[in-house]
Amino acid sequence: KRDECDKLVFSQLQQQIDAVQKLHDDERALGVAELNPELVQLRLRILKFKELQTPHADGALRADLKRPRPTVKELMVIAELPPITPLTSVSSQQLITSRTTGMKLTLIPAGTFTMGSPTSEAGRSGDETQHVVKITKPFYMGVYEVTQGEYKSVMGRNPSYFSTTGGGSVAVRGLTTSNFPVDCVSWDDAQAFCKTLSEQDGVRYRLPTEAEWEYACRAGTTPPFYWGTQNNGTKSNVNGEDPYGTTVKGPNLGRTTTVGSYGANPFGLHDMHGNVWEWCSDRYDANYYGKSPSEDPQGPFSGYHCLVRGGSWDTYTRYTRTAYRNMNAPGNRINYIFFGFRVVSESVRTP
């Protein structure tokens, strides 16, 4: 009977570890390197179980144990684990949705990339020195920029210039702007939104670091734009009258437009070039690339200005390149009709 009980306990453990192993294999398929914590815990417990069950050649007790073979009750305690309902971690889903706003975020896998631009890239600035950066953990990033509707549902107001009640209402007459990106938001406003939404959803939202932003924007590509070397307003909402990489002029809407109106990059992110500048969490330092850590750089510890990336609807196309760095004061709303943001998250609310 004792042997049968041992086999039953071991079988239950093995079934649970097999279930978690499958989840881990699914995670690896998504490019997640870290082990599922539940898998680690189960492996430790099953190894401990095997150790206690292993007979010694001389039939004697190990001197360091000074105790008899564990009882069935003790073995059951070792084997007693909750049902396999894995923690909803950053690696368990490809797409998540905000409970409060319906905002969609997609999984960005960990990886290594070259940040900055080569000296041969037209229009580059001196603060774009190329360097290798490793993003060590996967994270979720908003598929779209935060919209006017999402911002209002969280903060109770819509500060946007290009809204039916904003200063640019004439430019959007007859249009529904709830799915336009929120504009006229400062870095402080974006931080307040992340804090409030985190409290409402029970999930931590934040602004992306500059390195996370560029890594997500490139999505494994190396040209100035994720689609190639040219930008004239046909693939993003920018000032197409000032084309980059071509002499052919393109459209210039003269305003923001519905998020997702242009194609997504290989990571599934829309509007990483143009529409509105996007705030990052970092402070700006023109020389930071020369001294930043190679893994998960968080930006300098001090500095007055904060970083914005990606360009806007009114930006010259050379400033919408993936590597271009721009900055502004965190609390100043002057000329903020060009500024918006998107959020990232490292975890998912558990039921």
Short mmCIF file of C-alpha atoms in Angstrom, two decimals:
data_model
loop_
_atom_site.label_atom_id
_atom_site.label_comp_id
_atom_site.label_asym_id
_atom_site.label_seq_id
_atom_site.Cartn_x
_atom_site.Cartn_y
_atom_site.Cartn_z
CA LYS A 1 0.00 0.00 0.00
CA ARG A 2 2.83 2.35 0.87
CA ASP A 3 4.45 1.82 -2.52
CA GLU A 4 1.13 2.42 -4.27
CA CYS A 5 0.67 5.68 -2.36
CA ASP A 6 4.18 6.78 -3.27
CA LYS A 7 3.50 6.09 -6.92
CA LEU A 8 0.22 8.02 -6.76
CA VAL A 9 1.84 11.07 -5.18
CA PHE A 10 4.67 10.96 -7.68
CA SER A 11 2.20 10.60 -10.56
CA GLN A 12 0.25 13.64 -9.41
CA LEU A 13 3.42 15.68 -9.20
CA GLN A 14 4.53 14.54 -12.62
CA GLN A 15 1.20 15.47 -14.19
CA GLN A 16 1.45 18.96 -12.73
CA ILE A 17 5.01 19.48 -13.85
CA ASP A 18 4.13 18.24 -17.35
CA ALA A 19 1.31 20.80 -17.50
CA VAL A 20 3.58 23.64 -16.49
CA GLN A 21 6.32 22.40 -18.80
CA LYS A 22 3.89 22.77 -21.70
CA LEU A 23 3.19 26.34 -20.66
CA HIS A 24 6.92 26.98 -20.50
CA ASP A 25 7.38 25.51 -23.99
CA ASP A 26 4.65 27.84 -25.25
CA GLU A 27 6.48 30.75 -23.65
CA ARG A 28 9.75 29.80 -25.30
CA ALA A 29 7.94 29.84 -28.64
CA LEU A 30 7.17 33.50 -27.90
CA GLY A 31 10.84 34.21 -27.25
CA VAL A 32 10.63 34.32 -23.46
CA ALA A 33 13.85 33.14 -21.86
CA GLU A 34 12.85 33.22 -18.19
CA LEU A 35 11.50 30.07 -16.57
CA ASN A 36 7.95 30.11 -15.37
CA PRO A 37 8.23 30.50 -11.56
CA GLU A 38 5.69 27.75 -10.99
CA LEU A 39 7.79 25.39 -13.11
CA VAL A 40 10.82 26.16 -10.98
CA GLN A 41 8.85 25.52 -7.80
CA LEU A 42 7.47 22.24 -9.10
CA ARG A 43 10.87 21.04 -10.23
CA LEU A 44 12.32 21.71 -6.80
CA ARG A 45 9.48 19.85 -5.10
CA ILE A 46 9.63 16.85 -7.37
CA LEU A 47 13.40 16.63 -6.92
CA LYS A 48 12.92 16.74 -3.16
CA PHE A 49 10.30 14.00 -3.44
CA LYS A 50 12.66 11.84 -5.47
CA GLU A 51 15.46 12.43 -2.99
CA LEU A 52 13.31 11.30 -0.06
CA GLN A 53 12.20 8.24 -2.01
CA THR A 54 15.67 7.11 -3.07
CA PRO A 55 16.85 4.09 -1.02
CA HIS A 56 20.44 4.03 0.23
CA ALA A 57 22.73 1.19 -0.80
CA ASP A 58 23.48 0.09 2.76
CA GLY A 59 19.90 0.53 3.91
CA ALA A 60 21.09 3.02 6.54
CA LEU A 61 19.81 6.48 7.17
CA ARG A 62 21.83 9.42 5.93
CA ALA A 63 23.71 10.88 8.84
CA ASP A 64 22.60 14.43 8.10
CA LEU A 65 18.92 13.46 8.13
CA LYS A 66 18.86 11.64 11.46
CA ARG A 67 15.29 10.64 10.83
CA PRO A 68 13.33 7.72 9.41
CA ARG A 69 11.79 7.56 6.00
CA PRO A 70 9.11 10.31 5.67
CA THR A 71 5.55 9.38 6.44
CA VAL A 72 2.75 9.36 3.89
CA LYS A 73 1.44 12.58 5.45
CA GLU A 74 4.81 14.29 5.03
CA LEU A 75 5.02 13.14 1.43
CA MET A 76 1.56 14.52 0.77
CA VAL A 77 2.62 17.88 2.20
CA ILE A 78 5.57 17.94 -0.20
CA ALA A 79 3.31 16.98 -3.08
CA GLU A 80 0.42 19.22 -2.08
CA LEU A 81 0.20 21.93 -4.70
CA PRO A 82 -2.68 24.08 -5.86
CA PRO A 83 -4.29 23.27 -9.21
CA ILE A 84 -2.30 24.49 -12.19
CA THR A 85 -3.70 27.95 -12.73
CA PRO A 86 -0.52 29.80 -13.69
CA LEU A 87 0.04 33.38 -12.70
CA THR A 88 -1.02 35.61 -15.57
CA SER A 89 2.48 36.76 -16.44
CA VAL A 90 3.88 38.92 -19.18
CA SER A 91 4.63 35.85 -21.25
CA SER A 92 1.32 34.03 -21.07
CA GLN A 93 -0.68 36.01 -23.64
CA GLN A 94 0.12 37.68 -26.94
CA LEU A 95 -2.47 40.43 -26.58
CA ILE A 96 -4.08 41.92 -23.47
CA THR A 97 -6.85 44.47 -23.00
CA SER A 98 -7.29 47.13 -20.34
CA ARG A 99 -10.31 46.39 -18.17
CA THR A 100 -11.13 50.09 -17.81
CA THR A 101 -10.52 51.47 -21.29
CA GLY A 102 -10.46 48.51 -23.68
CA MET A 103 -6.98 49.62 -24.71
CA LYS A 104 -5.06 46.81 -26.44
CA LEU A 105 -1.43 46.01 -25.65
CA THR A 106 0.69 43.47 -27.51
CA LEU A 107 3.59 41.38 -26.29
CA ILE A 108 7.06 42.65 -27.18
CA PRO A 109 9.62 39.85 -26.74
CA ALA A 110 12.98 40.32 -25.09
CA GLY A 111 15.92 40.79 -27.44
CA THR A 112 19.05 42.66 -28.48
CA PHE A 113 19.31 45.44 -31.06
CA THR A 114 21.54 48.27 -32.24
CA MET A 115 20.18 51.56 -30.95
CA GLY A 116 20.94 54.83 -32.72
CA SER A 117 21.76 55.49 -36.38
CA PRO A 118 24.78 54.86 -38.62
CA THR A 119 26.84 57.89 -39.62
CA SER A 120 25.68 57.35 -43.19
CA GLU A 121 22.00 57.90 -42.35
CA ALA A 122 20.72 61.15 -43.84
CA GLY A 123 19.45 63.74 -41.39
CA ARG A 124 20.98 62.09 -38.32
CA SER A 125 21.91 64.10 -35.24
CA GLY A 126 25.05 63.90 -33.15
CA ASP A 127 23.24 62.30 -30.21
CA GLU A 128 22.35 59.12 -32.15
CA THR A 129 25.61 57.21 -31.62
CA GLN A 130 25.04 53.54 -32.36
CA HIS A 131 25.41 51.08 -29.47
CA VAL A 132 24.13 47.59 -28.71
CA VAL A 133 21.30 47.34 -26.17
CA LYS A 134 19.72 44.26 -24.66
CA ILE A 135 16.11 44.30 -23.50
CA THR A 136 16.20 41.46 -21.00
CA LYS A 137 12.50 41.08 -20.24
CA PRO A 138 9.41 40.97 -22.45
CA PHE A 139 6.79 43.65 -21.94
CA TYR A 140 3.45 44.76 -23.32
CA MET A 141 3.09 47.95 -25.36
CA GLY A 142 -0.01 49.74 -26.55
CA VAL A 143 -0.92 48.71 -30.08
CA TYR A 144 -2.01 52.32 -30.61
CA GLU A 145 -1.31 55.69 -29.07
CA VAL A 146 -3.64 56.52 -26.18
CA THR A 147 -6.81 57.90 -27.71
CA GLN A 148 -8.94 60.85 -26.70
CA GLY A 149 -11.71 58.49 -25.64
CA GLU A 150 -9.38 56.39 -23.50
CA TYR A 151 -7.83 59.43 -21.87
CA LYS A 152 -11.20 60.94 -21.04
CA SER A 153 -12.53 57.68 -19.58
CA VAL A 154 -9.62 57.61 -17.14
CA MET A 155 -8.97 61.28 -16.39
CA GLY A 156 -12.47 62.71 -16.88
CA ARG A 157 -11.44 65.29 -19.45
CA ASN A 158 -10.18 65.61 -23.01
CA PRO A 159 -7.46 68.26 -23.39
CA SER A 160 -6.96 67.64 -27.12
CA TYR A 161 -6.63 70.50 -29.58
CA PHE A 162 -7.94 68.33 -32.42
CA SER A 163 -11.27 67.50 -30.81
CA THR A 164 -14.82 68.70 -31.34
CA THR A 165 -14.42 71.14 -28.45
CA GLY A 166 -10.73 71.97 -28.86
CA GLY A 167 -8.96 74.85 -30.53
CA GLY A 168 -8.57 72.82 -33.71
CA SER A 169 -12.24 71.83 -33.97
CA VAL A 170 -12.51 73.38 -37.45
CA ALA A 171 -9.85 70.99 -38.76
CA VAL A 172 -11.83 67.97 -37.54
CA ARG A 173 -15.35 69.22 -38.30
CA GLY A 174 -17.63 66.31 -39.14
CA LEU A 175 -15.13 63.74 -37.84
CA THR A 176 -15.38 61.52 -34.79
CA THR A 177 -12.23 62.15 -32.80
CA SER A 178 -12.65 59.73 -29.91
CA ASN A 179 -10.18 57.41 -31.66
CA PHE A 180 -7.77 60.18 -32.52
CA PRO A 181 -4.67 60.23 -30.30
CA VAL A 182 -4.97 62.46 -27.28
CA ASP A 183 -2.81 65.55 -27.74
CA CYS A 184 -1.90 68.57 -25.63
CA VAL A 185 -0.63 66.32 -22.87
CA SER A 186 2.57 66.96 -20.97
CA TRP A 187 4.93 64.35 -19.57
CA ASP A 188 3.36 65.01 -16.17
CA ASP A 189 -0.11 64.41 -17.65
CA ALA A 190 1.01 61.12 -19.18
CA GLN A 191 2.49 59.98 -15.87
CA ALA A 192 -0.74 60.88 -14.07
CA PHE A 193 -2.73 58.86 -16.60
CA CYS A 194 -0.52 55.81 -16.08
CA LYS A 195 -0.89 56.10 -12.30
CA THR A 196 -4.67 56.44 -12.42
CA LEU A 197 -5.18 53.64 -14.94
CA SER A 198 -2.91 51.38 -12.87
CA GLU A 199 -5.12 51.95 -9.86
CA GLN A 200 -8.30 51.32 -11.85
CA ASP A 201 -7.08 48.17 -13.62
CA GLY A 202 -4.97 46.71 -10.83
CA VAL A 203 -2.06 46.51 -13.30
CA ARG A 204 1.05 48.66 -13.42
CA TYR A 205 1.15 50.83 -16.52
CA ARG A 206 3.98 53.22 -17.28
CA LEU A 207 5.68 55.10 -20.07
CA PRO A 208 8.23 53.14 -22.09
CA THR A 209 11.90 53.82 -21.62
CA GLU A 210 13.61 55.34 -24.62
CA ALA A 211 15.38 52.03 -25.30
CA GLU A 212 12.10 50.08 -25.11
CA TRP A 213 10.48 52.57 -27.46
CA GLU A 214 13.18 52.34 -30.13
CA TYR A 215 13.42 48.56 -29.79
CA ALA A 216 9.66 48.25 -30.26
CA CYS A 217 9.66 50.73 -33.14
CA ARG A 218 12.43 48.94 -35.01
CA ALA A 219 10.86 45.52 -34.45
CA GLY A 220 13.96 43.83 -35.83
CA THR A 221 14.50 46.30 -38.69
CA THR A 222 17.46 48.62 -39.26
CA PRO A 223 16.45 51.32 -41.83
CA PRO A 224 15.34 54.83 -40.80
CA PHE A 225 11.72 53.59 -40.84
CA TYR A 226 10.52 50.08 -40.16
CA TRP A 227 9.26 49.78 -43.77
CA GLY A 228 12.40 51.13 -45.43
CA THR A 229 14.32 54.29 -46.29
CA GLN A 230 11.61 56.61 -47.61
CA ASN A 231 8.83 58.58 -45.96
CA ASN A 232 6.57 61.03 -47.75
CA GLY A 233 3.36 60.74 -45.75
CA THR A 234 1.89 57.74 -47.54
CA LYS A 235 2.74 55.27 -44.78
CA SER A 236 2.47 57.52 -41.74
CA ASN A 237 0.81 60.76 -40.71
CA VAL A 238 3.65 63.23 -41.21
CA ASN A 239 4.33 66.32 -43.30
CA GLY A 240 4.62 64.61 -46.68
CA GLU A 241 5.45 67.89 -48.38
CA ASP A 242 8.95 67.42 -46.94
CA PRO A 243 9.79 63.89 -48.17
CA TYR A 244 12.68 61.81 -46.89
CA GLY A 245 14.68 59.50 -49.15
CA THR A 246 12.67 60.51 -52.22
CA THR A 247 11.78 63.64 -54.19
CA VAL A 248 8.15 62.62 -54.48
CA LYS A 249 5.96 64.68 -52.19
CA GLY A 250 3.04 63.08 -50.40
CA PRO A 251 0.00 64.01 -48.29
CA ASN A 252 0.04 66.41 -45.38
CA LEU A 253 -3.20 66.14 -43.36
CA GLY A 254 -2.30 69.08 -41.16
CA ARG A 255 -3.82 67.36 -38.11
CA THR A 256 -3.89 64.11 -36.19
CA THR A 257 -5.97 61.20 -37.45
CA THR A 258 -7.58 57.99 -36.24
CA VAL A 259 -5.04 55.65 -34.64
CA GLY A 260 -4.30 52.61 -36.75
CA SER A 261 -5.00 54.37 -40.04
CA TYR A 262 -1.61 53.18 -41.29
CA GLY A 263 -0.06 49.71 -41.30
CA ALA A 264 1.53 48.05 -38.29
CA ASN A 265 5.22 47.26 -37.86
CA PRO A 266 6.40 43.63 -37.44
CA PHE A 267 5.56 43.78 -33.71
CA GLY A 268 1.98 44.82 -34.51
CA LEU A 269 2.36 48.47 -33.41
CA HIS A 270 0.71 51.30 -35.34
CA ASP A 271 1.74 54.96 -35.70
CA MET A 272 5.24 54.63 -34.30
CA HIS A 273 6.17 57.24 -36.92
CA GLY A 274 4.08 60.40 -36.93
CA ASN A 275 0.57 61.32 -35.69
CA VAL A 276 1.82 62.56 -32.28
CA TRP A 277 5.19 62.64 -30.57
CA GLU A 278 5.27 59.98 -27.85
CA TRP A 279 6.61 60.63 -24.37
CA CYS A 280 9.20 58.27 -22.91
CA SER A 281 10.02 57.92 -19.22
CA ASP A 282 13.67 59.02 -19.60
CA ARG A 283 15.25 62.37 -19.01
CA TYR A 284 17.27 63.66 -21.94
CA ASP A 285 21.06 63.72 -22.05
CA ALA A 286 22.75 64.26 -25.40
CA ASN A 287 25.75 62.22 -24.25
CA TYR A 288 23.87 59.40 -22.55
CA TYR A 289 24.47 56.84 -25.29
CA GLY A 290 28.20 56.96 -24.58
CA LYS A 291 27.77 55.91 -20.95
CA SER A 292 24.45 54.07 -20.77
CA PRO A 293 24.33 50.45 -19.55
CA SER A 294 24.07 47.80 -22.23
CA GLU A 295 21.09 46.10 -20.57
CA ASP A 296 17.73 47.79 -19.97
CA PRO A 297 18.96 51.41 -19.82
CA GLN A 298 16.60 53.60 -17.79
CA GLY A 299 17.97 56.99 -18.84
CA PRO A 300 20.02 59.48 -16.80
CA PHE A 301 19.17 60.08 -13.15
CA SER A 302 18.73 63.80 -13.66
CA GLY A 303 17.94 66.34 -16.33
CA TYR A 304 15.35 69.00 -17.01
CA HIS A 305 13.90 67.80 -20.31
CA CYS A 306 12.12 64.51 -20.99
CA LEU A 307 12.31 62.51 -24.19
CA VAL A 308 9.71 62.27 -26.93
CA ARG A 309 10.01 59.99 -29.94
CA GLY A 310 8.50 59.23 -33.33
CA GLY A 311 7.55 62.63 -34.71
CA SER A 312 4.08 64.04 -35.30
CA TRP A 313 1.55 65.06 -37.94
CA ASP A 314 3.42 68.34 -38.57
CA THR A 315 6.99 67.05 -38.30
CA TYR A 316 9.59 67.19 -41.03
CA THR A 317 10.11 63.61 -42.09
CA ARG A 318 13.77 63.46 -41.06
CA TYR A 319 12.60 63.97 -37.50
CA THR A 320 10.29 60.96 -37.69
CA ARG A 321 13.17 58.52 -38.18
CA THR A 322 13.32 55.67 -35.68
CA ALA A 323 16.59 56.92 -34.17
CA TYR A 324 15.69 60.61 -33.85
CA ARG A 325 15.66 61.96 -30.29
CA ASN A 326 13.61 64.96 -29.23
CA MET A 327 12.80 66.43 -25.84
CA ASN A 328 10.62 68.94 -24.04
CA ALA A 329 9.95 70.22 -20.55
CA PRO A 330 7.83 67.76 -18.53
CA GLY A 331 5.23 70.23 -17.31
CA ASN A 332 5.08 72.80 -20.09
CA ARG A 333 2.01 72.61 -22.37
CA ILE A 334 3.13 75.26 -24.87
CA ASN A 335 2.95 73.80 -28.40
CA TYR A 336 1.76 70.50 -26.94
CA ILE A 337 -0.68 70.01 -29.80
CA PHE A 338 2.04 67.71 -31.15
CA PHE A 339 2.46 65.54 -28.05
CA GLY A 340 0.78 62.30 -26.97
CA PHE A 341 1.93 58.93 -25.66
CA ARG A 342 1.39 55.18 -25.49
CA VAL A 343 1.78 52.94 -22.44
CA VAL A 344 3.58 49.74 -21.57
CA SER A 345 2.94 47.13 -18.90
CA GLU A 346 5.03 44.34 -17.43
CA SER A 347 2.24 42.29 -15.89
CA VAL A 348 -1.40 41.35 -16.20
CA ARG A 349 -4.08 41.63 -13.55
CA THR A 350 -4.89 38.23 -12.07
CA PRO A 351 -8.56 37.38 -11.54
#
